[in-house]
Coordinates of C-alpha atoms in Angstrom, one line a residue:
M227 CA 83.3 98.4 83.3
A228 CA 84.5 99.9 80.2
G229 CA 88.4 99.7 79.8
G230 CA 88.3 100.4 84.0
R231 CA 86.7 103.5 84.1
Q232 CA 84.8 102.6 87.1
F233 CA 88.7 101.5 89.1
R234 CA 89.4 104.7 88.5
R235 CA 86.8 106.4 89.5
D236 CA 86.9 105.2 92.3
A237 CA 90.4 105.0 93.1
F238 CA 90.7 108.6 92.4
S239 CA 88.2 109.4 95.1
L240 CA 89.8 107.3 97.5
W241 CA 93.6 109.3 96.8
L242 CA 91.2 112.2 96.7
Q243 CA 88.4 112.3 99.3
A244 CA 89.4 110.4 102.1
P245 CA 92.3 112.7 103.3
L246 CA 89.6 115.3 103.3
V247 CA 87.2 112.8 105.6
I248 CA 89.6 112.0 107.9
A249 CA 90.5 115.9 108.0
M250 CA 86.7 117.0 108.9
R251 CA 86.7 113.9 111.0
C252 CA 90.2 114.6 113.4
H253 CA 88.4 118.3 113.3
E254 CA 85.4 117.2 114.7
M255 CA 86.7 114.5 117.4
Q256 CA 89.2 118.0 118.4
M257 CA 86.2 120.3 118.9
A258 CA 84.7 117.6 121.1
A259 CA 87.7 117.5 122.8
L260 CA 88.2 121.0 123.0
T261 CA 84.3 121.8 124.6
G262 CA 84.6 118.4 126.4
S263 CA 81.9 117.4 124.3
T264 CA 80.6 113.7 124.3
Q265 CA 78.6 113.6 121.3
N266 CA 81.2 112.7 119.0
T267 CA 81.0 109.0 120.4
A268 CA 78.1 107.8 117.0
E269 CA 81.3 108.9 114.8
M270 CA 83.8 107.5 116.0
T271 CA 81.9 104.1 116.3
R272 CA 80.2 104.3 112.8
M273 CA 83.7 104.7 112.3
V274 CA 84.5 101.9 113.1
T275 CA 82.0 99.9 111.8
E276 CA 81.5 101.0 108.7
K277 CA 85.4 99.8 107.5
M278 CA 84.8 96.5 109.1
A279 CA 81.2 96.5 106.5
A280 CA 84.2 98.0 103.8
T281 CA 86.1 95.0 104.4
A282 CA 83.7 92.6 105.0
E283 CA 82.0 93.7 101.6
S284 CA 85.4 94.2 99.3
V285 CA 86.6 90.9 100.3
V286 CA 83.0 89.5 99.4
A287 CA 83.1 91.2 96.3
A288 CA 86.6 90.2 95.8
N289 CA 86.3 86.3 96.2
F290 CA 82.9 86.7 93.6
A291 CA 85.3 88.4 91.3
V292 CA 87.9 85.8 90.9
A293 CA 85.2 82.7 91.4
K294 CA 83.2 84.4 88.4
A295 CA 86.7 84.6 86.4
V296 CA 87.5 80.6 87.2
M297 CA 84.5 79.8 85.9
T298 CA 84.4 81.9 82.9
A299 CA 87.9 81.1 82.0
A300 CA 89.3 85.3 82.0
S301 CA 92.5 86.3 80.9
P302 CA 94.9 87.2 84.1
Q303 CA 94.6 90.9 83.3
A304 CA 90.7 90.8 83.2
T305 CA 90.9 88.8 86.5
A306 CA 93.3 90.7 87.9
R307 CA 90.7 94.4 86.6
A308 CA 87.7 92.5 87.9
V309 CA 89.1 91.6 91.4
S310 CA 90.7 95.0 91.8
E311 CA 87.2 97.5 91.0
A312 CA 85.0 94.8 92.8
A313 CA 87.7 94.6 96.5
L314 CA 87.6 98.6 95.7
K315 CA 84.1 99.5 94.7
P316 CA 83.0 99.6 98.7
Y317 CA 85.6 102.0 99.7
G318 CA 85.1 104.5 97.0
K319 CA 80.7 104.5 97.5
R320 CA 80.9 104.7 101.2
V321 CA 83.7 107.4 101.3
R322 CA 81.7 109.7 98.5
R323 CA 79.0 109.0 100.8
N324 CA 81.6 109.9 104.1
V325 CA 82.5 113.3 101.9
R326 CA 78.8 114.4 101.2
R327 CA 77.5 113.5 105.1
L328 CA 80.5 115.6 106.7
S329 CA 80.2 118.6 104.6
A330 CA 76.1 119.4 104.4
R331 CA 77.2 119.2 108.8
K332 CA 76.4 122.4 110.1
G333 CA 79.5 123.8 112.2

């Protein structure tokens, strides 16, 4: 990526939007607890499975980035940047998608 632009974008989106997703989910859980609703179990299940999938995808992407860097004899700085970008990308993608999905819900 051009000078680590994708890494900066994903890092910034995580820094800014992850607390937003947490707050929206906590609000939904609180409202479900106050009203005695069980509708929130699907969101909690999604939250856990999504994190497990993002972790697995991140590990695989980081390993492929390391392998590619070794095969191309990249510099340590280039390797570190490529691994960081690859590891962070799955999380950034999911956080942006969750912000859109959770903020579009009707309250």
